[in-house]
Short mmCIF file of C-alpha atoms in Angstrom, two decimals:
data_model
loop_
_atom_site.label_atom_id
_atom_site.label_comp_id
_atom_site.label_asym_id
_atom_site.label_seq_id
_atom_site.Cartn_x
_atom_site.Cartn_y
_atom_site.Cartn_z
CA MET G 1 100.07 14.14 126.53
CA LYS G 2 101.58 10.78 125.75
CA LYS G 3 100.55 8.13 128.23
CA ILE G 4 103.41 6.30 129.99
CA SER G 5 103.04 2.54 130.12
CA GLY G 6 103.34 0.67 133.38
CA LYS G 7 106.55 -1.01 132.19
CA THR G 8 108.14 2.35 131.30
CA PHE G 9 107.06 3.83 134.64
CA LEU G 10 108.70 0.97 136.52
CA LYS G 11 111.87 1.48 134.50
CA TYR G 12 111.97 5.21 135.34
CA PHE G 13 111.19 4.49 138.98
CA ALA G 14 114.01 1.94 139.17
CA VAL G 15 116.44 4.48 137.69
CA PHE G 16 115.22 7.10 140.19
CA VAL G 17 115.76 4.74 143.13
CA LEU G 18 119.23 3.82 141.85
CA VAL G 19 120.24 7.48 141.51
CA LEU G 20 118.85 8.20 144.99
CA VAL G 21 120.86 5.34 146.52
CA LEU G 22 124.02 6.54 144.78
CA LEU G 23 123.44 10.10 145.99
CA ILE G 24 122.94 8.90 149.58
CA GLY G 25 126.11 6.82 149.27
CA ILE G 26 128.00 9.89 148.11
CA ILE G 27 126.43 12.50 150.40
CA THR G 28 126.82 10.50 153.64
CA PRO G 29 130.65 10.22 153.40
CA ILE G 30 130.81 13.87 152.29
CA ARG G 31 128.79 14.90 155.34
CA ARG G 32 131.01 12.82 157.59
CA TYR G 33 134.13 14.28 155.98
CA ALA G 34 132.76 17.83 156.32
CA SER G 35 131.87 17.16 159.95
CA ASN G 36 135.36 15.86 160.69
CA LEU G 37 136.86 18.76 158.78
CA THR G 38 134.85 21.16 160.92
CA PHE G 39 135.94 19.26 164.04
CA ASP G 40 139.62 19.43 163.04
CA THR G 41 139.33 23.15 162.28
CA ALA G 42 137.59 23.87 165.59
CA LEU G 43 140.07 21.61 167.38
CA ALA G 44 143.00 23.72 166.18
CA MET G 45 141.35 26.69 167.93
CA ASN G 46 140.52 24.55 171.01
CA LYS G 47 136.80 25.08 170.43
CA ALA G 48 135.72 21.62 169.22
CA TYR G 49 132.97 19.39 170.60
CA SER G 50 132.69 15.61 170.46
CA THR G 51 129.44 13.66 170.23
CA VAL G 52 129.66 10.60 172.49
CA ASN G 53 127.16 7.83 171.79
CA ILE G 54 127.11 5.42 174.74
CA HIS G 55 125.45 2.03 174.28
CA ILE G 56 124.70 0.29 177.60
CA THR G 57 124.42 -3.46 178.04
CA ALA G 58 123.28 -4.59 181.50
CA LEU G 59 124.32 -8.08 182.52
CA SER G 60 123.13 -10.53 185.17
CA PRO G 61 125.24 -10.94 188.33
CA ASP G 62 127.15 -13.82 186.73
CA GLY G 63 127.88 -11.61 183.72
CA LYS G 64 126.46 -14.15 181.26
CA GLN G 65 122.97 -12.91 180.45
CA SER G 66 121.71 -9.54 179.16
CA ILE G 67 118.88 -8.09 181.21
CA THR G 68 116.78 -4.92 180.96
CA PRO G 69 116.88 -2.69 184.05
CA GLU G 70 114.04 -0.38 185.03
CA CYS G 71 115.95 2.77 185.97
CA LEU G 72 118.91 4.77 184.64
CA ILE G 73 121.07 7.49 186.20
CA VAL G 74 123.70 9.38 184.19
CA ARG G 75 125.87 11.91 186.03
CA ASP G 76 128.61 14.21 184.73
CA LEU G 77 131.55 13.88 187.14
CA ASP G 78 133.61 16.77 185.73
CA GLY G 79 131.44 19.66 186.85
CA LYS G 80 131.02 21.12 190.30
CA ILE G 81 129.83 18.47 192.77
CA ALA G 82 128.57 19.23 196.28
CA LYS G 83 126.35 17.93 199.06
CA GLY G 84 122.66 18.29 198.32
CA GLN G 85 123.13 18.10 194.55
CA LYS G 86 120.30 16.23 192.83
CA THR G 87 120.16 14.20 189.63
CA GLY G 88 116.99 12.83 188.07
CA ILE G 89 116.29 9.16 187.37
CA SER G 90 114.82 8.12 184.03
CA SER G 91 113.41 4.92 182.59
CA PHE G 92 116.17 2.74 181.23
CA SER G 93 117.32 3.34 177.66
CA PRO G 94 120.29 1.45 176.21
CA ASP G 95 121.51 4.48 174.26
CA VAL G 96 122.73 7.76 175.74
CA LYS G 97 124.12 10.69 173.75
CA LYS G 98 126.40 13.28 175.31
CA ILE G 99 128.08 16.26 173.67
CA VAL G 100 131.33 17.16 175.43
CA PRO G 101 134.02 19.80 174.83
CA ALA G 102 137.09 18.35 173.11
CA LYS G 103 139.50 20.52 175.06
CA TRP G 104 143.26 20.02 174.94
CA VAL G 105 146.06 21.25 177.19
CA SER G 106 148.93 21.00 174.71
CA MET G 107 149.53 20.61 170.97
CA GLU G 108 152.68 19.50 169.18
CA PHE G 109 153.47 19.69 165.47
CA GLY G 110 154.17 16.18 164.13
CA GLY G 111 155.30 16.90 160.55
CA PHE G 112 153.28 16.41 157.38
CA ASP G 113 151.27 13.51 156.00
CA GLN G 114 151.63 12.04 152.50
CA LYS G 115 149.39 14.77 151.06
CA GLY G 116 151.43 17.55 152.61
CA ARG G 117 148.92 18.34 155.34
CA PRO G 118 150.26 19.21 158.81
CA ILE G 119 149.92 16.64 161.59
CA TYR G 120 149.25 17.76 165.15
CA HIS G 121 149.38 15.71 168.34
CA TYR G 122 147.05 16.83 171.12
CA ILE G 123 146.80 15.96 174.81
CA PHE G 124 143.10 16.05 175.69
CA ILE G 125 141.25 16.67 178.94
CA PRO G 126 139.34 13.43 179.68
CA ARG G 127 135.61 13.45 180.46
CA HIS G 128 133.88 11.17 182.97
CA PHE G 129 130.31 9.96 183.44
CA GLU G 130 128.79 7.80 186.17
CA ILE G 131 126.19 5.42 184.74
CA VAL G 132 123.93 3.54 187.18
CA VAL G 133 121.31 0.95 186.18
CA MET G 134 118.76 -0.44 188.65
CA SER G 135 115.92 -2.89 189.04
CA PRO G 136 114.92 -2.03 192.63
CA ASP G 137 112.05 -4.52 192.88
CA LYS G 138 114.49 -7.30 191.93
CA GLY G 139 117.20 -5.95 194.23
CA LEU G 140 119.71 -5.40 191.39
CA ILE G 141 122.04 -2.45 190.79
CA GLY G 142 125.09 -1.81 188.66
CA SER G 143 127.37 1.21 188.40
CA ARG G 144 130.24 2.12 186.11
CA ILE G 145 132.34 5.22 185.57
CA VAL G 146 132.88 5.76 181.85
CA SER G 147 135.96 7.71 180.78
CA VAL G 148 136.13 9.48 177.42
CA ILE G 149 139.16 11.03 175.74
CA PRO G 150 137.34 13.25 173.19
CA ASP G 151 139.73 13.09 170.25
CA LYS G 152 137.13 12.50 167.51
CA ALA G 153 133.99 14.24 166.27
CA PHE G 154 131.88 11.10 166.87
CA MET G 155 132.72 8.53 169.53
CA PRO G 156 130.70 5.30 169.87
CA ILE G 157 131.33 3.62 173.24
CA ASN G 158 129.97 0.23 174.33
CA VAL G 159 129.59 -0.13 178.09
CA LYS G 160 128.88 -3.42 179.84
CA ILE G 161 127.57 -3.12 183.40
CA ILE G 162 127.21 -6.14 185.68
CA MET G 163 124.19 -5.78 187.98
CA HIS G 164 124.90 -6.98 191.51
CA LYS G 165 122.61 -7.72 194.41
CA GLY G 166 121.87 -4.32 195.92
CA LYS G 167 120.27 -3.32 199.20
CA PHE G 168 116.96 -1.46 198.77
CA LYS G 169 114.26 -0.50 201.24
CA LYS G 170 110.66 -0.37 200.02
CA GLU G 171 108.79 2.66 201.31
CA SER G 172 105.29 1.85 202.64
CA GLY G 173 102.33 4.11 201.97
CA ILE G 174 104.04 5.96 199.14
CA HIS G 175 102.63 5.67 195.66
CA PRO G 176 104.84 6.53 192.70
CA MET G 177 103.78 9.46 190.59
CA GLU G 178 105.53 8.06 187.54
CA TYR G 179 107.03 4.78 186.46
CA GLY G 180 110.80 4.72 186.10
CA GLY G 181 111.37 8.12 187.72
CA GLY G 182 112.83 9.43 190.95
CA TYR G 183 115.99 11.23 192.01
CA THR G 184 119.37 10.76 193.63
CA THR G 185 120.87 13.23 196.14
CA ILE G 186 124.48 13.53 197.31
CA VAL G 187 124.42 13.32 201.11
CA ASP G 188 128.20 13.23 201.63
CA TYR G 189 131.13 14.29 199.49
CA LYS G 190 134.82 14.52 200.37
CA THR G 191 138.23 14.43 198.72
CA PHE G 192 141.54 13.16 200.07
CA LYS G 193 145.03 12.22 198.85
CA ARG G 194 146.67 8.82 199.15
CA ARG G 195 150.00 7.38 198.04
CA THR G 196 149.28 5.04 195.11
CA LYS G 197 151.24 2.64 192.93
CA ILE G 198 150.87 3.67 189.26
CA ALA G 199 153.64 1.82 187.34
CA PHE G 200 156.82 -0.26 187.52
CA VAL G 201 160.28 0.55 186.17
CA TYR G 202 162.97 -2.05 185.35
CA SER G 203 166.59 -1.92 184.25
CA VAL G 204 169.40 -4.38 183.38
CA PRO G 205 173.22 -4.20 183.63
CA GLY G 206 174.67 -1.59 181.29
CA GLU G 207 171.41 0.32 180.92
CA GLU G 208 169.31 2.99 182.68
CA THR G 209 165.55 3.58 182.61
CA TRP G 210 163.12 6.29 183.67
CA ILE G 211 159.45 7.17 183.10
CA GLU G 212 157.94 10.47 181.99
CA PHE G 213 154.34 11.60 182.52
CA LYS G 214 153.24 14.64 180.52
CA ARG G 215 150.53 16.94 181.87
CA ASP G 216 147.14 15.21 181.46
CA SER G 217 148.77 11.89 180.60
CA ILE G 218 146.43 9.14 181.73
CA VAL G 219 146.76 6.39 184.35
CA TYR G 220 143.79 4.03 184.80
CA ILE G 221 142.88 3.33 188.45
CA GLN G 222 139.88 1.32 189.62
CA SER G 223 136.72 2.76 191.19
CA LYS G 224 134.37 0.86 193.52
CA PHE G 225 130.85 1.14 194.95
CA ARG G 226 128.55 -0.52 197.51
CA THR G 227 124.97 -0.04 198.70
CA SER G 228 122.93 0.06 201.91
CA PRO G 229 119.16 0.35 202.53
CA ASN G 230 119.71 2.97 205.25
CA ASP G 231 122.11 5.80 206.01
CA THR G 232 124.08 3.58 208.36
CA PRO G 233 127.52 1.97 208.02
CA PRO G 234 127.18 -0.70 205.29
CA THR G 235 128.57 -4.15 205.75
CA GLY G 236 128.24 -5.25 202.14
CA GLU G 237 130.84 -5.98 199.51
CA TRP G 238 132.57 -3.32 197.41
CA TYR G 239 132.00 -3.91 193.68
CA ASP G 240 134.07 -2.91 190.69
CA GLY G 241 132.94 0.44 189.26
CA GLY G 242 135.32 0.53 186.31
CA ALA G 243 138.81 1.89 185.69
CA VAL G 244 138.89 5.69 185.65
CA ALA G 245 141.11 7.73 183.30
CA THR G 246 143.10 9.68 185.90
CA PRO G 247 145.06 12.61 184.45
CA SER G 248 148.30 14.04 185.79
CA ILE G 249 148.19 17.71 186.78
CA ALA G 250 151.70 18.54 185.48
CA ASP G 251 154.76 17.04 183.78
CA PHE G 252 156.44 14.46 186.02
CA GLY G 253 159.58 12.39 185.64
CA THR G 254 160.88 9.60 187.84
CA GLY G 255 164.45 9.02 188.94
CA TYR G 256 166.80 6.78 186.96
CA LYS G 257 167.03 3.05 187.64
CA ARG G 258 170.18 1.43 186.28
CA ASP G 259 172.26 -1.74 186.23
CA GLY G 260 169.46 -4.11 187.24
CA GLN G 261 167.60 -1.88 189.70
CA LYS G 262 163.81 -1.97 189.74
CA ALA G 263 161.20 0.12 191.51
CA ALA G 264 157.52 0.87 191.84
CA VAL G 265 156.44 4.26 190.55
CA MET G 266 154.36 5.91 193.25
CA SER G 267 152.12 8.96 193.21
CA ASN G 268 149.95 10.98 195.50
CA VAL G 269 146.52 10.64 193.93
CA THR G 270 143.39 12.63 194.73
CA TYR G 271 140.31 10.49 195.45
CA VAL G 272 136.63 11.33 195.87
CA TYR G 273 134.20 9.65 198.27
CA GLU G 274 130.49 10.14 197.54
CA ARG G 275 127.38 8.84 199.26
CA GLU G 276 124.09 9.22 197.40
CA LYS G 277 120.54 8.65 198.54
CA THR G 278 118.47 7.28 195.68
CA VAL G 279 114.67 7.29 195.61
CA ALA G 280 113.35 5.25 192.66
CA TYR G 281 109.74 5.02 191.51
CA THR G 282 108.75 1.73 189.92
CA ASN G 283 105.50 -0.06 189.15
CA ALA G 284 106.14 -2.13 192.29
CA GLY G 285 106.37 0.96 194.53
CA THR G 286 109.00 3.38 195.81
CA PHE G 287 112.45 2.08 196.76
CA VAL G 288 115.32 3.76 198.61
CA THR G 289 119.02 2.88 198.62
CA TYR G 290 122.25 4.58 199.65
CA ARG G 291 125.20 4.10 197.33
CA GLU G 292 128.82 4.83 198.26
CA THR G 293 131.37 5.38 195.48
CA VAL G 294 135.13 5.91 195.60
CA TYR G 295 137.07 6.99 192.52
CA PRO G 296 140.36 8.75 191.59
CA THR G 297 140.47 12.20 189.99
CA HIS G 298 144.11 13.37 189.55
CA VAL G 299 147.70 12.13 189.66
CA LEU G 300 149.67 14.72 191.64
CA ASP G 301 153.28 13.60 191.24
CA ALA G 302 155.48 10.59 190.43
CA TYR G 303 158.59 9.15 192.06
CA ASN G 304 160.38 5.82 192.44
CA ASP G 305 160.05 3.63 195.53
CA ILE G 306 162.70 0.91 195.70
CA ASN G 307 161.23 -0.50 198.92
CA ALA G 308 157.78 -1.25 197.48
CA TYR G 309 156.92 -4.69 196.14
CA VAL G 310 157.89 -5.05 192.48
CA PRO G 311 157.21 -8.29 190.54
CA ASN G 312 160.31 -9.89 189.07
CA PRO G 313 160.78 -9.34 185.33
CA PRO G 314 160.11 -12.37 183.08
CA SER G 315 163.07 -14.63 182.45
CA THR G 316 162.43 -14.94 178.70
CA ILE G 317 161.53 -12.44 176.00
CA THR G 318 157.87 -12.71 174.95
CA GLY G 319 155.33 -10.49 173.27
CA ALA G 320 156.27 -7.48 171.14
CA ARG G 321 159.87 -6.27 171.19
CA TYR G 322 162.11 -3.55 169.76
CA ALA G 323 165.88 -3.27 169.64
CA VAL G 324 167.45 -0.37 171.53
CA GLY G 325 171.00 -0.86 170.26
CA THR G 326 174.45 -2.09 171.22
CA SER G 327 176.58 1.03 171.83
CA PRO G 328 176.74 3.41 174.79
CA GLY G 329 174.52 6.42 174.15
CA ALA G 330 171.89 4.47 172.19
CA HIS G 331 168.45 5.60 173.30
CA ARG G 332 164.86 4.54 172.74
CA THR G 333 161.47 5.77 173.95
CA PHE G 334 158.64 3.30 174.57
CA PRO G 335 155.13 4.87 174.71
CA LEU G 336 153.02 2.99 177.24
CA GLY G 337 149.65 1.60 176.19
CA GLY G 338 148.34 -1.50 177.94
CA VAL G 339 145.20 -3.59 178.03
CA SER G 340 141.97 -3.37 180.02
CA VAL G 341 142.87 -5.94 182.66
CA TYR G 342 143.52 -5.34 186.36
CA TYR G 343 147.05 -6.36 187.22
CA THR G 344 148.04 -5.37 190.75
CA PRO G 345 146.80 -3.64 193.92
CA ALA G 346 147.34 0.12 193.70
CA VAL G 347 146.28 1.35 197.15
CA THR G 348 144.21 0.51 200.20
CA LEU G 349 142.19 3.56 201.17
CA ASN G 350 141.42 4.07 204.85
CA PHE G 351 139.33 7.09 205.83
CA GLY G 352 136.54 8.13 208.20
CA VAL G 353 132.87 8.59 207.30
CA SER G 354 129.95 9.92 209.36
CA TYR G 355 126.56 8.29 208.77
CA GLY G 356 123.13 9.61 209.67
CA ASP G 357 122.38 12.68 211.79
CA GLY G 358 123.98 11.81 215.11
CA GLY G 359 126.39 9.02 214.28
CA GLY G 360 130.11 9.16 214.97
CA THR G 361 132.94 8.65 212.51
CA VAL G 362 133.29 5.13 211.16
CA GLY G 363 136.44 3.80 209.53
CA VAL G 364 136.08 2.74 205.87
CA SER G 365 138.62 0.58 204.04
CA VAL G 366 138.61 -0.21 200.31
CA THR G 367 141.36 -1.65 198.09
CA LEU G 368 141.70 -0.38 194.52
CA MET G 369 143.58 -2.01 191.67
CA LEU G 370 145.92 -0.58 189.06
CA GLN G 371 144.93 -1.32 185.50
CA ARG G 372 148.34 -1.36 183.82
CA ARG G 373 147.07 0.84 181.01
CA TYR G 374 148.11 4.35 180.03
CA SER G 375 147.62 6.96 177.32
CA GLN G 376 148.62 10.45 176.19
CA ASN G 377 152.41 10.60 176.43
CA VAL G 378 153.31 8.22 179.22
CA GLU G 379 156.76 7.06 178.14
CA ILE G 380 159.54 4.80 179.35
CA ASN G 381 163.00 5.98 178.27
CA CYS G 382 166.03 3.74 177.96
CA ASN G 383 169.75 4.63 177.61
CA ILE G 384 172.58 2.17 177.00
CA LEU G 385 175.50 2.90 179.35
CA SER G 386 178.09 0.28 178.35
CA TYR G 387 178.88 -2.52 175.89
CA GLN G 388 177.73 -6.01 176.84
CA SER G 389 179.85 -8.47 174.78
CA ASN G 390 178.49 -7.18 171.44
CA LYS G 391 174.97 -8.13 172.44
CA ILE G 392 171.83 -6.19 171.46
CA LEU G 393 169.57 -4.64 174.10
CA TYR G 394 165.87 -5.35 173.54
CA GLY G 395 162.80 -3.81 175.15
CA PHE G 396 159.79 -6.16 175.27
CA ASP G 397 156.29 -6.12 176.73
CA ASP G 398 155.68 -9.75 177.76
CA GLY G 399 152.26 -9.66 176.08
CA THR G 400 150.95 -6.60 177.95
CA ASN G 401 150.58 -4.43 174.81
CA TRP G 402 153.28 -2.18 176.31
CA GLY G 403 151.53 -1.85 179.64
CA SER G 404 154.98 -2.77 181.00
CA VAL G 405 158.43 -2.61 179.44
CA TYR G 406 161.23 -5.05 180.32
CA PHE G 407 164.81 -5.15 179.02
CA LYS G 408 167.17 -7.95 178.13
CA TRP G 409 170.47 -8.35 176.29
CA GLY G 410 170.38 -10.83 173.44
CA ASN G 411 171.91 -11.77 170.09
#
């Protein structure tokens, strides 16, 4: 056998490595394409699943510095929830993977793409997870409800959670069996409906406007939480728990506003109140806290309220804009989108809660904000009713990324 020189061996090895790199570069996109193809095929039969990769960044109370918590709780909020239900606590990990059903409630044919393949538009059922991070020995806790609209095979989501000063009680004489473990138990759970502001509708002279919400269209409404060291009425501050993707249960339309009328769009929304007892094991001992959370679950209807407070429309056209037309009968639809910023109070919730074994009912009050952000076929419709001196009617968003739509006649 002919002996291969070291130089020749290195040459062959370099070629082998190059071919291997090229194969990896080719195979990885092929695998991703095949995975997406499988997802699209399963999606058409409403049997698809989405892999959600959640990356968690915990921040200091001022929101400026990343910190590493000790404990992590991840709860699925879409299953059956009841008093006495337990969830385990784990040591903190910044990465969480969840596989969720990519279920849809409706599908519409949207034509063909440039390669002749059919295009379908789906309205998905959103998924929700409660993520809680804690450092009990430092008295820090943060909670956020993460909403997922599972429209892709793989979904990376970055979640930033601000850790606030929480109220923990250290248990004496109890030694933890494991570091970073423990459990959380639901000690109270209730649902109720409250009238909630979910949008605004504007019109101008010679024009009429209305809003449509398709079934499982999404409105984002704030959630909040607070903590107490005992099962007694807390006196602490409510903290932001994130905006929750709140789906409508049916198709809703609002009444027409025309000739300069404006109104708030109201809805009866279902809310959940939960109180959880959390027992966390750390290297500093065992800590107990009670956490109360309030969050929305469903939009039940939609209607205009001309007596509610409505901000005045801007006096000048800014942001993105589209022309509707000049002649009576001209029509345009504006899909609502929006940005992740809280804009206006949505509702003040007042309800009664019983604490402890023999305590009476205590009144609880918490104000939630509307994040003027929407998805999945929330649309503002506009009709021109009359000529306005040969002017053009424009719809514009005033920099809200179509979280709101205003109208103005111009040249």
